[in-house]
Coordinates of C-alpha atoms and ligand atoms in Angstrom, one line a residue:
M6 CA -15.6 77.8 138.7
R7 CA -17.0 79.4 135.7
N8 CA -14.5 80.8 133.3
P9 CA -16.4 84.2 131.5
R10 CA -13.7 83.8 128.6
T11 CA -14.8 80.2 127.7
E12 CA -17.9 79.5 129.1
P13 CA -20.9 79.7 126.6
S14 CA -23.8 82.4 127.8
Y15 CA -26.9 83.4 126.2
G16 CA -26.1 85.1 123.0
T17 CA -22.5 83.7 122.5
L18 CA -21.8 83.2 118.9
V19 CA -19.6 80.3 117.6
L20 CA -18.2 80.6 113.9
G21 CA -17.8 76.7 113.0
I22 CA -15.2 75.8 110.1
E23 CA -15.7 72.3 108.4
T24 CA -13.4 71.2 105.7
S25 CA -13.0 67.6 105.7
C26 CA -13.9 66.4 102.5
D27 CA -15.0 68.4 99.5
E28 CA -17.5 71.2 101.1
T29 CA -16.2 74.2 102.5
A30 CA -18.4 75.3 104.8
A31 CA -19.0 78.1 107.6
A32 CA -21.5 78.8 110.2
L33 CA -22.7 81.0 112.8
V34 CA -24.7 79.2 115.9
E35 CA -25.7 81.1 118.7
D36 CA -26.1 79.9 121.9
T37 CA -29.8 80.9 123.4
G38 CA -29.7 80.1 126.7
H39 CA -33.0 78.1 126.5
A40 CA -32.6 74.6 128.1
A41 CA -35.2 72.9 125.5
R42 CA -33.6 74.3 122.3
P43 CA -30.0 75.4 123.3
W44 CA -28.7 76.6 119.9
R45 CA -30.0 78.5 116.9
I46 CA -28.5 78.6 113.7
R47 CA -27.6 82.4 112.4
S48 CA -26.0 81.1 109.3
N49 CA -25.2 78.1 107.5
V50 CA -23.0 78.6 104.2
V51 CA -21.9 75.2 102.0
A52 CA -19.4 75.7 98.8
S53 CA -19.7 72.4 97.2
Q54 CA -16.8 71.1 95.1
V55 CA -19.0 68.6 93.4
E56 CA -18.7 69.8 89.9
I57 CA -14.7 69.5 90.3
H58 CA -14.8 65.9 91.3
R59 CA -17.3 64.7 89.3
E60 CA -15.4 64.5 86.1
W61 CA -12.9 62.2 88.1
G62 CA -15.6 59.9 89.3
G63 CA -15.1 60.9 93.0
V64 CA -13.2 63.2 95.3
V65 CA -9.0 64.0 94.4
P66 CA -7.7 64.8 97.4
E67 CA -5.5 67.3 95.7
L68 CA -7.9 69.2 93.9
A69 CA -9.8 69.5 97.5
S70 CA -7.4 71.3 99.1
R71 CA -6.5 73.2 96.5
Q72 CA -10.4 74.4 96.5
H73 CA -10.6 74.6 99.9
V74 CA -8.0 77.5 100.0
R75 CA -9.9 79.7 97.0
D76 CA -12.9 79.4 98.8
I77 CA -12.7 79.6 102.7
C78 CA -12.1 83.4 103.2
G79 CA -15.2 83.8 101.0
V80 CA -17.5 81.2 103.0
V81 CA -16.4 82.5 105.9
E82 CA -17.3 86.1 105.3
R83 CA -20.4 85.1 103.5
A84 CA -21.5 83.0 106.9
L85 CA -20.4 86.2 109.0
S86 CA -22.7 88.9 106.4
D87 CA -25.4 86.1 106.3
G88 CA -25.4 85.9 110.1
G89 CA -25.7 89.7 110.7
A90 CA -22.4 89.6 112.3
G91 CA -18.5 91.3 111.8
W92 CA -15.6 89.7 113.4
S93 CA -15.8 91.3 116.7
D94 CA -19.4 89.5 117.3
V95 CA -17.8 86.0 117.3
G96 CA -17.1 84.8 120.8
A97 CA -15.3 81.3 120.0
L98 CA -14.9 79.4 116.6
A99 CA -14.7 75.7 116.5
V100 CA -13.3 73.5 113.6
T101 CA -13.2 70.2 112.1
Q102 CA -10.0 68.6 113.5
G103 CA -10.5 65.2 111.6
P104 CA -11.4 62.6 110.7
G105 CA -11.0 63.0 106.5
L106 CA -8.6 64.0 104.1
V107 CA -5.5 65.4 105.9
G108 CA -4.6 68.5 103.3
S109 CA -8.4 69.6 103.4
L110 CA -8.7 69.5 106.9
L111 CA -5.4 71.5 107.3
V112 CA -7.0 74.4 105.4
G113 CA -9.9 75.1 107.6
V114 CA -7.4 74.0 111.0
S115 CA -5.0 76.7 109.8
F116 CA -7.6 79.4 109.0
A117 CA -9.3 78.6 112.4
K118 CA -6.2 78.9 114.4
S119 CA -5.0 81.9 112.5
A120 CA -8.2 83.7 113.0
A121 CA -9.0 82.7 116.5
W122 CA -5.1 83.9 117.4
A123 CA -5.9 87.6 115.8
L124 CA -9.4 87.9 117.8
G125 CA -8.0 86.6 120.8
K126 CA -10.6 84.1 120.8
P127 CA -10.8 80.6 122.2
L128 CA -11.1 77.7 119.4
V129 CA -12.7 74.3 120.0
A130 CA -11.4 71.2 118.3
V131 CA -14.4 69.0 116.5
N132 CA -14.8 65.5 115.6
H133 CA -16.4 65.3 112.4
L134 CA -18.8 62.5 113.6
A135 CA -19.4 64.5 116.8
G136 CA -20.5 67.2 114.6
H137 CA -23.2 64.5 112.5
I138 CA -24.5 63.5 115.8
E139 CA -24.9 66.8 117.2
S140 CA -26.8 67.8 114.0
I141 CA -30.0 66.1 115.7
W142 CA -29.8 68.5 118.9
L143 CA -29.2 71.3 116.7
E144 CA -32.5 70.5 114.4
H145 CA -34.5 69.0 117.4
G146 CA -33.4 70.3 120.4
R147 CA -33.0 67.7 123.5
I148 CA -34.1 64.5 122.6
P149 CA -34.9 61.7 125.0
L150 CA -31.8 59.9 126.2
P151 CA -30.4 57.3 126.3
A152 CA -30.6 57.4 122.5
V153 CA -28.8 54.9 119.8
V154 CA -27.2 56.9 117.2
L155 CA -26.8 55.8 113.4
V156 CA -24.1 58.2 111.7
V157 CA -24.2 57.1 108.1
S158 CA -21.8 58.8 105.3
G159 CA -19.8 58.5 102.6
G160 CA -16.9 57.4 105.1
H161 CA -18.4 55.9 108.0
T162 CA -21.6 53.6 109.2
S163 CA -21.3 53.8 113.0
L164 CA -23.8 53.2 116.0
Y165 CA -23.3 55.0 119.1
L166 CA -25.2 55.2 122.5
I167 CA -25.4 58.6 124.2
A168 CA -26.3 58.4 127.4
R169 CA -25.5 61.8 128.5
E170 CA -25.3 64.5 125.9
G171 CA -22.1 65.1 124.4
D172 CA -20.8 61.3 125.4
Y173 CA -20.2 59.2 122.6
Q174 CA -20.2 55.2 123.3
L175 CA -19.2 53.6 120.0
L176 CA -21.6 50.3 119.7
G177 CA -20.9 49.3 116.1
R178 CA -19.3 50.3 112.9
T179 CA -18.6 48.8 109.6
R180 CA -16.2 46.2 109.0
D181 CA -15.4 47.4 105.4
D182 CA -17.3 49.7 103.0
A183 CA -19.4 52.6 104.6
A184 CA -23.0 52.6 103.1
G185 CA -22.6 56.0 101.3
E186 CA -19.6 54.3 100.0
A187 CA -21.2 51.8 98.4
Y188 CA -23.9 53.9 97.1
D189 CA -21.0 55.7 95.2
K190 CA -19.3 52.4 93.9
V191 CA -22.4 51.1 92.6
A192 CA -23.4 54.5 91.2
K193 CA -19.8 54.5 89.4
L194 CA -20.1 50.6 88.2
L195 CA -23.3 51.4 86.6
G196 CA -21.7 54.8 84.8
L197 CA -24.4 56.7 86.9
G198 CA -21.9 59.6 87.8
Y199 CA -21.0 60.9 91.2
P200 CA -21.9 61.3 94.0
G201 CA -24.2 57.8 93.6
G202 CA -26.5 58.4 96.6
P203 CA -28.7 61.2 95.4
I204 CA -28.7 59.3 91.8
L205 CA -29.6 55.8 93.1
D206 CA -32.0 57.0 95.5
M207 CA -34.0 58.8 92.8
L208 CA -33.9 55.9 90.2
A209 CA -34.9 53.5 93.4
R210 CA -38.2 55.3 93.3
E211 CA -38.8 54.1 89.9
G212 CA -38.0 50.3 90.4
N213 CA -39.0 47.2 91.7
D214 CA -37.2 46.8 94.9
Q215 CA -37.9 42.8 94.9
A216 CA -36.6 42.6 91.4
I217 CA -33.2 40.7 92.7
R218 CA -32.5 38.9 95.5
W219 CA -29.0 39.7 97.1
P220 CA -26.9 36.9 99.3
G221 CA -27.3 37.6 103.0
T222 CA -24.3 39.0 104.6
R223 CA -23.6 37.4 108.2
L224 CA -21.2 38.6 111.0
T225 CA -20.5 35.7 112.8
N226 CA -16.5 36.4 113.0
P227 CA -15.3 38.9 115.1
D228 CA -13.5 42.2 113.9
R229 CA -10.0 40.9 112.6
N230 CA -8.7 44.8 113.4
A231 CA -10.1 44.4 117.0
P232 CA -11.2 41.0 117.9
E233 CA -11.9 42.2 121.9
R234 CA -14.7 44.3 120.5
D235 CA -18.4 42.8 120.6
G236 CA -19.2 43.0 117.2
R237 CA -22.9 42.4 116.9
F238 CA -23.9 45.7 116.0
D239 CA -21.3 46.1 113.1
F240 CA -22.1 46.5 109.5
S241 CA -20.4 45.5 106.1
F242 CA -21.3 46.4 102.9
S243 CA -18.4 45.2 100.6
G244 CA -20.3 41.9 100.0
L245 CA -23.6 43.4 98.7
K246 CA -21.2 45.5 96.6
T247 CA -19.5 42.4 95.0
A248 CA -23.0 40.4 94.7
V249 CA -24.0 43.8 92.6
L250 CA -20.7 43.8 90.5
R251 CA -21.3 39.9 89.7
H252 CA -24.7 40.8 88.6
V253 CA -24.0 43.6 86.3
R254 CA -20.8 41.9 84.8
G255 CA -23.4 38.8 84.2
R256 CA -25.7 40.8 82.1
Q257 CA -23.3 42.9 80.5
A258 CA -21.4 39.7 78.8
E259 CA -25.3 38.5 78.1
L260 CA -26.0 41.8 76.5
G261 CA -22.7 42.3 74.5
A262 CA -22.2 45.6 73.6
A263 CA -25.8 47.1 74.3
P264 CA -26.3 49.1 77.5
L265 CA -28.1 47.6 80.7
P266 CA -31.8 48.7 79.8
H267 CA -33.1 51.3 81.8
G268 CA -35.7 49.4 83.2
E269 CA -33.0 47.0 84.9
I270 CA -31.4 49.9 86.2
V271 CA -34.1 51.4 88.2
D272 CA -34.8 47.6 89.5
L273 CA -31.0 47.2 90.4
A274 CA -30.9 50.3 92.4
A275 CA -34.3 49.9 93.9
S276 CA -33.4 46.0 94.8
F277 CA -29.6 47.8 96.3
Q278 CA -31.5 50.7 98.2
R279 CA -34.2 47.9 99.8
R280 CA -31.0 46.1 101.2
V281 CA -29.0 48.7 102.6
V282 CA -31.9 50.7 104.1
E283 CA -33.1 47.4 105.8
T284 CA -29.8 46.7 107.2
L285 CA -29.4 49.9 108.5
I286 CA -32.7 50.2 110.7
D287 CA -32.6 46.5 111.6
R288 CA -29.4 47.4 113.1
A289 CA -30.2 50.5 114.5
F290 CA -33.2 49.3 116.3
A291 CA -31.8 46.0 117.6
A292 CA -29.1 48.3 119.4
A293 CA -31.9 50.4 120.5
R294 CA -34.1 47.6 122.2
W295 CA -30.8 45.8 123.1
H296 CA -29.8 49.2 125.1
G297 CA -33.0 50.2 126.2
A298 CA -33.0 53.6 124.4
R299 CA -35.6 55.8 124.5
A300 CA -34.7 57.5 120.9
V301 CA -33.2 57.1 117.5
G302 CA -31.1 59.2 115.8
I303 CA -30.0 59.1 112.3
A304 CA -27.4 61.4 111.0
G305 CA -24.9 61.9 108.1
G306 CA -25.1 61.9 104.2
V307 CA -26.8 59.3 103.9
S308 CA -29.6 60.1 106.1
A309 CA -30.8 62.3 103.1
N310 CA -31.9 59.2 101.8
S311 CA -35.5 59.3 100.8
R312 CA -36.4 55.6 101.7
L313 CA -34.2 55.4 104.9
R314 CA -36.1 58.5 106.3
S315 CA -39.6 56.8 105.4
E316 CA -38.9 53.6 106.6
A317 CA -37.3 55.0 109.9
M318 CA -40.5 56.8 110.5
A319 CA -42.5 53.5 110.0
K320 CA -40.2 51.7 112.0
A321 CA -40.8 54.4 115.0
E322 CA -44.3 54.3 115.0
R323 CA -44.2 50.3 115.3
S324 CA -41.7 50.1 117.7
E325 CA -42.9 52.9 119.7
I326 CA -39.3 54.4 119.9
P327 CA -39.5 57.6 118.0
V328 CA -36.5 59.0 115.7
F329 CA -35.1 62.1 114.9
I330 CA -33.3 62.5 111.8
P331 CA -32.0 66.3 110.9
S332 CA -33.3 68.5 108.0
L333 CA -31.4 67.6 104.2
A334 CA -29.5 70.9 104.7
L335 CA -28.3 69.4 108.2
S336 CA -27.6 65.8 106.9
T337 CA -24.8 66.2 104.4
D338 CA -21.3 67.9 105.4
N339 CA -22.3 71.6 106.8
A340 CA -20.2 73.7 109.5
A341 CA -23.5 74.2 111.6
M342 CA -23.2 70.9 113.2
I343 CA -19.4 71.7 113.8
A344 CA -20.3 75.3 115.7
A345 CA -23.0 73.2 117.6
A346 CA -20.4 70.3 118.5
G347 CA -18.2 73.2 119.6
L348 CA -20.7 74.7 121.4
R349 CA -21.2 71.7 123.4
Q350 CA -17.4 71.4 124.1
L351 CA -17.1 75.1 125.0
A352 CA -19.3 74.3 128.1
A353 CA -17.2 71.7 129.1
G354 CA -14.3 73.7 128.8
R355 CA -12.6 71.7 126.1
I356 CA -10.3 74.5 124.3
A357 CA -7.6 73.4 121.6
P358 CA -4.1 73.7 122.4
A359 CA -2.4 76.4 119.8
D360 CA -0.4 73.9 118.2
L361 CA -3.7 72.0 117.2
N362 CA -2.9 69.8 113.9
A363 CA -5.1 68.3 111.6
A364 CA -5.6 64.5 112.3
A365 CA -7.2 62.1 109.3
S366 CA -8.0 59.1 111.5
L367 CA -9.3 60.9 114.6
P368 CA -11.3 58.0 116.4
L369 CA -14.8 58.7 118.1
Ligands
KG4_403 O1 -21.8 63.1 105.3 P1 -21.3 63.5 104.0 O2 -21.9 64.6 103.2 O3 -19.9 63.3 103.9 C1 -19.2 62.6 104.3 O4 -18.9 62.9 105.7 O5 -18.8 61.2 104.1 O6 -22.0 62.1 103.3 C2 -21.9 62.0 101.8 C3 -22.3 60.6 101.5 C4 -22.1 60.0 100.1 O7 -21.3 58.8 100.1 C5 -23.3 60.4 99.0 O8 -23.6 59.5 98.2 C6 -24.3 59.9 100.3 O9 -23.6 60.4 101.3 N1 -26.0 60.3 99.9 C7 -26.9 59.8 99.9 C8 -27.9 60.5 99.6 N2 -27.3 61.8 99.9 C9 -26.1 61.7 100.2 N3 -26.6 58.4 99.9 C10 -27.8 57.6 99.8 N4 -29.3 58.2 99.4 C11 -28.7 60.0 99.4 N5 -30.3 60.5 99.1
ZN404 ZN1 -19.7 63.9 106.9

């Protein structure tokens, strides 16, 4: 039976809140009532902490949670005013429960619980990775199913089979580093700053992607942490990261005090990026073929990568499996994707309990 208090309908506005890492984000997403394009973004506000963490070469958890506390009220108010809405227009709230930094997550979860209680509106708990997956539907509307979706971010590199909307079946994941993490570590090693993904992406455009041949990574052994899993669609990036480290250390020993020339840095960036992108695309399309997928989706911060985007489109044409990638604003962390995933769950009647807690390693 329909529950009029929770079930979304035409015009339901969901306030999404995302604080899992170093971005404080809030957004309003509306249920349009249209079958093909069920969600519309009314506002999408992100306050980035990147300038604070850059000085330390990575996210400092304690600094991140303190900054979320400072920013959250202003970011939510801005999302409401940008969306032309007031608190009384909010039909439900959606918040990232995990995975992420627990201190950061707690700020969003506490804020969302308090607001939901004060407004007397339902609250939905969202898995951050489900948010990234739903960013594809938020951008493109309904896509053909079954679909294979690659979630590739700073914390995760995972493949999911989506046979039905809202149903996420894990097909493979990284055994060690996430692709974004490898980008960030390689950039740090080269003294290029944080976050490394966008910097290496830019430098790679100037370089020769064939300049350095990295050793291959073969995953023939089962996953030590879960030997029962079929690991054929797993990833591993720590070997490549170590190969880059060895290469750089070797060149530094040869050069003495002199820095690595710019030409070598751009060649390294291009060769590294080529390998990462090839691995991601090969595995995603192999999984798609194996599972008879009618679409491939790519989401998460690394889906902002220019080479990944162009090569995925080229591969889509060759393989005749269409590729769906969110726009840049929806690729990196944002709250619109959390609100969209919230609408999906609201429709299924999954409301969070009043004692909802943050979960740093929440699985999907
Ligand atoms: O999804 P996201 O914003 O946060 C997490 O959930 O982790 O992803 C952040 C990651 C970082 O590792 C960042 O370096 C990477 O996405 N990234 C990129 C690019 N833009 C962001 N990696 C490669 N190329 C890019 N253009
Ligand atoms: Zn993310």
